[in-house]
CSV table of C-alpha atoms in Angstrom, one decimal:
chain,number,residue,atom,x,y,z
A,1,MET,CA,6.0,7.1,-22.9
A,2,GLU,CA,4.3,3.6,-23.0
A,3,LYS,CA,2.0,3.4,-20.0
A,4,LYS,CA,2.4,0.1,-17.9
A,5,VAL,CA,0.4,-1.4,-15.2
A,6,PHE,CA,2.7,-3.6,-13.4
A,7,GLY,CA,6.4,-3.5,-12.3
A,8,TYR,CA,9.3,-5.5,-11.2
A,9,PRO,CA,11.6,-2.7,-9.8
A,10,GLU,CA,15.0,-3.4,-8.1
A,11,PHE,CA,16.9,-1.4,-5.5
A,12,ASN,CA,19.6,0.7,-6.9
A,13,LYS,CA,23.1,1.0,-5.1
A,14,ASN,CA,21.8,3.7,-2.8
A,15,GLY,CA,19.0,1.3,-1.5
A,16,GLU,CA,16.1,3.1,-3.5
A,17,LYS,CA,13.5,1.3,-5.3
A,18,VAL,CA,11.1,3.6,-7.5
A,19,LEU,CA,7.8,2.4,-8.0
A,20,THR,CA,5.5,5.1,-9.5
A,21,THR,CA,6.5,8.9,-10.3
A,22,TYR,CA,4.7,11.8,-11.7
A,23,ASP,CA,6.2,11.4,-15.1
A,24,ASN,CA,7.4,7.7,-15.4
A,25,GLU,CA,5.5,4.9,-17.0
A,26,TYR,CA,3.1,4.8,-14.0
A,27,SER,CA,2.1,8.6,-13.9
A,28,GLU,CA,-1.5,7.8,-14.1
A,29,MET,CA,-1.2,6.8,-10.5
A,30,LEU,CA,-0.6,10.4,-9.5
A,31,MET,CA,1.7,9.4,-6.7
A,32,ASP,CA,5.2,9.1,-6.1
A,33,ILE,CA,6.1,5.9,-4.4
A,34,ARG,CA,9.4,4.5,-3.3
A,35,VAL,CA,10.8,1.9,-1.1
A,36,TYR,CA,14.1,2.3,0.7
A,37,ASN,CA,16.4,-0.3,2.4
A,38,MET,CA,18.4,1.5,5.3
A,39,LEU,CA,21.6,0.4,6.9
A,40,PRO,CA,22.2,0.6,10.7
A,41,ASP,CA,22.4,4.4,11.8
A,42,GLN,CA,21.7,5.7,8.0
A,43,GLU,CA,19.5,8.7,7.9
A,44,LEU,CA,17.3,9.7,5.1
A,45,VAL,CA,15.8,13.2,5.0
A,46,PHE,CA,12.4,14.0,3.3
A,47,GLU,CA,11.0,17.6,2.7
A,48,LYS,CA,8.6,18.0,-0.1
A,49,GLU,CA,7.0,21.3,-1.1
A,50,GLY,CA,3.5,21.0,-2.3
A,51,GLU,CA,3.2,17.5,-1.5
A,52,GLU,CA,1.9,15.3,1.6
A,53,THR,CA,4.0,12.2,2.5
A,54,ALA,CA,3.5,9.1,4.3
A,55,ILE,CA,6.3,7.2,5.7
A,56,LEU,CA,5.5,3.6,6.4
A,57,LEU,CA,7.7,1.1,8.3
A,58,LEU,CA,7.8,-2.4,6.7
A,59,ARG,CA,10.6,-3.9,8.8
A,60,GLY,CA,13.2,-2.9,11.4
A,61,GLU,CA,13.2,0.1,13.7
A,62,ILE,CA,13.3,3.7,13.1
A,63,GLU,CA,13.1,7.2,14.7
A,64,CYS,CA,11.4,9.9,12.7
A,65,GLN,CA,12.2,13.3,13.8
A,66,THR,CA,10.3,16.6,12.7
A,67,ALA,CA,10.3,20.2,14.1
A,68,MET,CA,7.4,19.1,16.4
A,69,SER,CA,8.3,15.7,17.8
A,70,LYS,CA,10.4,12.4,17.6
A,71,TYR,CA,8.7,9.1,16.8
A,72,HIS,CA,9.7,5.6,17.1
A,73,GLY,CA,8.5,2.4,15.4
A,74,LYS,CA,9.7,-1.1,15.7
A,75,ARG,CA,8.4,-4.0,13.4
A,76,ARG,CA,9.7,-7.5,13.0
A,77,ASP,CA,8.0,-7.8,9.6
A,78,VAL,CA,4.5,-7.1,7.9
A,79,PHE,CA,3.4,-10.7,8.5
A,80,THR,CA,3.6,-10.7,12.4
A,81,GLU,CA,3.2,-7.0,13.5
A,82,GLY,CA,1.0,-4.1,12.7
A,83,PRO,CA,2.1,-0.7,11.0
A,84,TYR,CA,4.0,2.3,12.1
A,85,CYS,CA,3.5,5.4,9.8
A,86,LEU,CA,4.1,9.0,10.0
A,87,HIS,CA,2.1,11.2,7.8
A,88,VAL,CA,2.9,15.0,7.3
A,89,CYS,CA,1.7,17.8,5.1
A,90,THR,CA,3.6,20.0,2.5
A,91,GLY,CA,6.9,21.5,3.7
A,92,VAL,CA,7.5,19.4,6.8
A,93,LYS,CA,11.1,18.1,7.1
A,94,VAL,CA,11.4,14.7,8.2
A,95,THR,CA,14.6,13.0,9.2
A,96,VAL,CA,14.3,9.2,9.3
A,97,LYS,CA,17.1,7.3,11.2
A,98,ALA,CA,17.3,3.6,11.2
A,99,LYS,CA,18.2,2.0,14.4
A,100,VAL,CA,18.9,-1.4,12.7
A,101,ALA,CA,18.7,-2.6,9.3
A,102,SER,CA,15.2,-1.4,8.1
A,103,GLN,CA,12.9,-1.0,5.1
A,104,ILE,CA,10.5,1.8,4.8
A,105,LEU,CA,7.8,2.7,2.0
A,106,VAL,CA,7.4,6.4,1.2
A,107,GLN,CA,4.1,7.5,-0.5
A,108,SER,CA,3.6,11.2,-1.5
A,109,THR,CA,1.1,13.1,-3.7
A,110,LYS,CA,0.4,16.6,-4.5
A,111,ASN,CA,-1.5,18.4,-1.9
A,112,LYS,CA,-0.9,22.1,-0.8
A,113,LYS,CA,-3.1,21.8,2.4
A,114,SER,CA,-1.6,22.2,5.9
A,115,PHE,CA,-2.5,19.7,8.4
A,116,THR,CA,-1.1,18.4,11.7
A,117,GLU,CA,1.3,15.6,11.5
A,118,LYS,CA,0.1,12.3,12.6
A,119,PHE,CA,2.1,9.1,13.7
A,120,TYR,CA,0.0,6.0,13.4
A,121,VAL,CA,0.8,2.9,15.6
A,122,PRO,CA,-0.6,-0.6,15.4
A,123,GLU,CA,-3.4,0.1,17.7
A,124,ASP,CA,-4.7,2.7,15.3
A,125,ALA,CA,-4.9,0.3,12.5
A,126,PRO,CA,-6.0,-3.1,13.7
A,127,TRP,CA,-6.2,-6.0,11.5
A,128,LYS,CA,-9.7,-7.2,10.6
A,129,TYR,CA,-10.8,-10.2,8.5
A,130,SER,CA,-12.8,-9.5,5.3
A,131,ALA,CA,-15.1,-11.9,3.3
A,132,LEU,CA,-14.7,-14.3,6.3
A,133,GLY,CA,-17.0,-17.4,5.5
A,134,LYS,CA,-17.8,-16.1,2.0
A,135,TYR,CA,-17.1,-17.7,-1.4
A,136,GLY,CA,-16.2,-21.0,0.2
A,137,ASN,CA,-13.9,-19.3,2.6
A,138,VAL,CA,-11.1,-19.0,0.1
A,139,ALA,CA,-11.3,-15.2,-0.3
A,140,LYS,CA,-10.9,-14.1,3.5
A,141,ARG,CA,-8.0,-11.9,4.3
A,142,GLN,CA,-6.9,-9.6,7.2
A,143,VAL,CA,-7.2,-5.9,6.1
A,144,ASN,CA,-6.2,-2.7,7.9
A,145,THR,CA,-6.6,0.8,7.0
A,146,ILE,CA,-3.9,3.4,8.2
A,147,PHE,CA,-5.7,6.4,7.0
A,148,ASP,CA,-8.6,7.0,4.4
A,149,LEU,CA,-11.3,9.9,3.9
A,150,ASP,CA,-13.0,9.4,7.2
A,151,ILE,CA,-9.7,9.1,9.1
A,152,ALA,CA,-7.8,12.0,7.3
A,153,PRO,CA,-10.3,14.0,5.2
A,154,TYR,CA,-7.5,16.7,4.6
A,155,SER,CA,-5.4,14.0,2.6
A,156,ASN,CA,-5.3,13.3,-1.0
A,157,MET,CA,-4.4,9.6,-0.4
A,158,VAL,CA,-5.5,6.2,1.2
A,159,LEU,CA,-3.1,4.0,2.9
A,160,GLY,CA,-3.7,0.5,4.1
A,161,GLU,CA,-2.2,-3.1,4.2
A,162,VAL,CA,-3.8,-6.7,3.4
A,163,LEU,CA,-2.7,-10.1,4.4
A,164,ASN,CA,-3.7,-13.0,2.3
A,165,ASP,CA,-4.0,-16.3,3.9
A,166,LYS,CA,-2.1,-19.1,2.1
A,167,GLY,CA,-3.6,-19.9,-1.3
A,168,ASN,CA,-6.6,-17.3,-0.9
A,169,TRP,CA,-7.8,-14.5,-3.0
A,170,SER,CA,-8.3,-10.9,-2.2
A,171,GLY,CA,-10.1,-8.0,-3.8
A,172,TYR,CA,-12.8,-10.5,-4.5
A,173,LEU,CA,-15.3,-10.3,-5.8
A,174,PRO,CA,-13.6,-8.5,-8.8
A,175,HIS,CA,-14.3,-4.9,-8.4
A,176,GLN,CA,-13.3,-1.6,-9.6
A,177,HIS,CA,-13.4,2.1,-8.8
A,178,PRO,CA,-12.6,5.3,-10.7
A,179,GLN,CA,-9.6,6.2,-8.6
A,180,PRO,CA,-6.2,4.8,-9.4
A,181,GLU,CA,-4.6,2.3,-6.8
A,182,VAL,CA,-1.3,0.7,-6.3
A,183,TYR,CA,-0.5,-2.6,-4.7
A,184,TYR,CA,2.9,-3.3,-3.5
A,185,PHE,CA,3.6,-7.1,-2.8
A,186,MET,CA,5.8,-8.9,-0.3
A,187,PHE,CA,6.0,-12.7,0.4
A,188,ASP,CA,6.8,-14.6,3.5
A,189,ARG,CA,9.1,-16.8,1.6
A,190,PRO,CA,11.6,-15.5,-1.4
A,191,GLU,CA,10.1,-18.1,-3.8
A,192,GLY,CA,6.5,-17.0,-3.0
A,193,PHE,CA,4.3,-15.9,-5.7
A,194,GLY,CA,0.7,-15.0,-6.7
A,195,ALA,CA,-1.6,-13.6,-9.6
A,196,SER,CA,-2.5,-10.1,-9.9
A,197,PHE,CA,-5.4,-9.2,-12.3
A,198,VAL,CA,-5.4,-5.7,-14.0
A,199,GLY,CA,-8.6,-5.7,-16.2
A,200,ASP,CA,-8.2,-8.7,-18.7
A,201,ASP,CA,-4.4,-9.1,-18.1
A,202,VAL,CA,-2.8,-11.2,-15.5
A,203,TYR,CA,0.8,-10.8,-14.0
A,204,LYS,CA,2.8,-13.0,-11.7
A,205,SER,CA,3.3,-11.1,-8.4
A,206,VAL,CA,6.5,-11.7,-6.5
A,207,ASP,CA,8.2,-10.3,-3.7
A,208,GLY,CA,8.8,-6.6,-4.1
A,209,SER,CA,6.7,-6.4,-7.4
A,210,PHE,CA,3.8,-3.9,-7.9
A,211,SER,CA,0.5,-3.3,-9.6
A,212,ALA,CA,-0.4,-0.1,-10.8
A,213,ILE,CA,-4.2,-0.1,-11.5
A,214,PRO,CA,-5.8,2.5,-13.5
A,215,GLY,CA,-9.2,3.8,-12.5
A,216,GLY,CA,-12.1,1.6,-13.7
A,217,ALA,CA,-9.9,-1.5,-14.1
A,218,LEU,CA,-11.0,-4.8,-12.3
A,219,HIS,CA,-8.3,-6.0,-9.9
A,220,PRO,CA,-8.6,-9.3,-8.0
A,221,GLN,CA,-5.6,-11.0,-6.6
A,222,ALA,CA,-4.5,-14.4,-5.5
A,223,VAL,CA,-1.7,-16.1,-3.9
A,224,ALA,CA,-0.2,-19.6,-4.2
A,225,PRO,CA,-0.8,-22.2,-1.7
A,226,GLY,CA,1.9,-22.3,1.0
A,227,PHE,CA,2.8,-18.6,0.9
A,228,GLN,CA,1.4,-15.7,2.8
A,229,MET,CA,1.1,-12.4,0.7
A,230,TYR,CA,1.2,-8.9,2.0
A,231,THR,CA,-0.1,-6.0,0.0
A,232,CYS,CA,0.2,-2.4,0.7
A,233,TRP,CA,-2.7,-0.7,-0.9
A,234,MET,CA,-2.5,3.1,-1.9
A,235,ILE,CA,-5.3,4.9,-3.5
A,236,ARG,CA,-5.2,8.5,-5.1
A,237,HIS,CA,-8.5,10.4,-4.5
A,238,LEU,CA,-9.5,12.4,-7.5
A,239,PRO,CA,-10.4,16.0,-7.6
A,240,GLY,CA,-14.0,16.1,-6.4
A,241,GLN,CA,-14.4,12.4,-6.5
A,242,PRO,CA,-12.5,11.1,-3.4
A,243,TRP,CA,-12.5,7.2,-2.6
A,244,HIS,CA,-14.5,5.8,0.0
A,245,GLN,CA,-15.2,2.3,1.4
A,246,THR,CA,-18.5,2.2,-0.3
A,247,ASP,CA,-17.0,2.9,-3.8
A,248,ARG,CA,-16.5,-0.8,-4.3
A,249,ASN,CA,-18.2,-1.4,-7.7
A,250,GLU,CA,-18.4,-5.2,-7.9
A,251,ASP,CA,-18.6,-6.9,-11.4
A,252,GLU,CA,-22.3,-7.7,-11.9
A,253,ARG,CA,-21.4,-10.9,-13.6
A,254,TYR,CA,-20.3,-12.4,-10.1
A,255,LEU,CA,-22.9,-10.9,-7.9
A,256,TRP,CA,-24.8,-14.4,-7.9
A,257,LEU,CA,-21.7,-15.6,-5.6
A,258,ASN,CA,-23.1,-13.2,-2.8
A,259,ASP,CA,-26.2,-15.4,-2.7
A,260,VAL,CA,-24.6,-18.9,-2.8
A,261,GLU,CA,-24.0,-19.6,0.8
């Protein structure tokens, strides 16, 4: 099967959009990632043996029921409000019920460890500006980290979000790390677009597209003027080599930019 690094998936008749799986063209990501459109009062059940799962609310209002508790999240959209996310370990049954028309992203990976479920709310993952005032101030973006190695050392995944200011870059300076990473893009207007770099290749990012970045590939991003771009970023730790915030290996050809201002 030919390996791919960018995709334009669509929702099927059941409201499911498949991004990466363990055996499709994006299997190098080592994650199963899907997006679901849910109708009011619709229920979805997730119960995965040998996998951990994160259920992230993108928009709408949902209730998540487990044997331990019931959780509630309400989010107008990813551009104006912070994240609600339920993270569970292997074998935990989660029933997600949409109170209104809603959209969720479900990220899973192999993990046999048991850990206590955690429901993250916006206060747990505040937006913070990155690269503020650097590179002519055209690479500043808001970033949140829902969980990573420091927050959830038992997890094999990392999950966070980025909001690009209109016309700005993110993931800049161009950088890489050994671990695979997936970017899922959304735009504040349906005609919005940007550019996604994966190594030496460039792809047009549009609403609902995604980038599957192999370990070691440089991956800066840009959004066109007039549009705000949202990116859900998801990293898979490697055995014996977990990703950490300090694992940002910037391309040495561009390091001189750090000394310009």
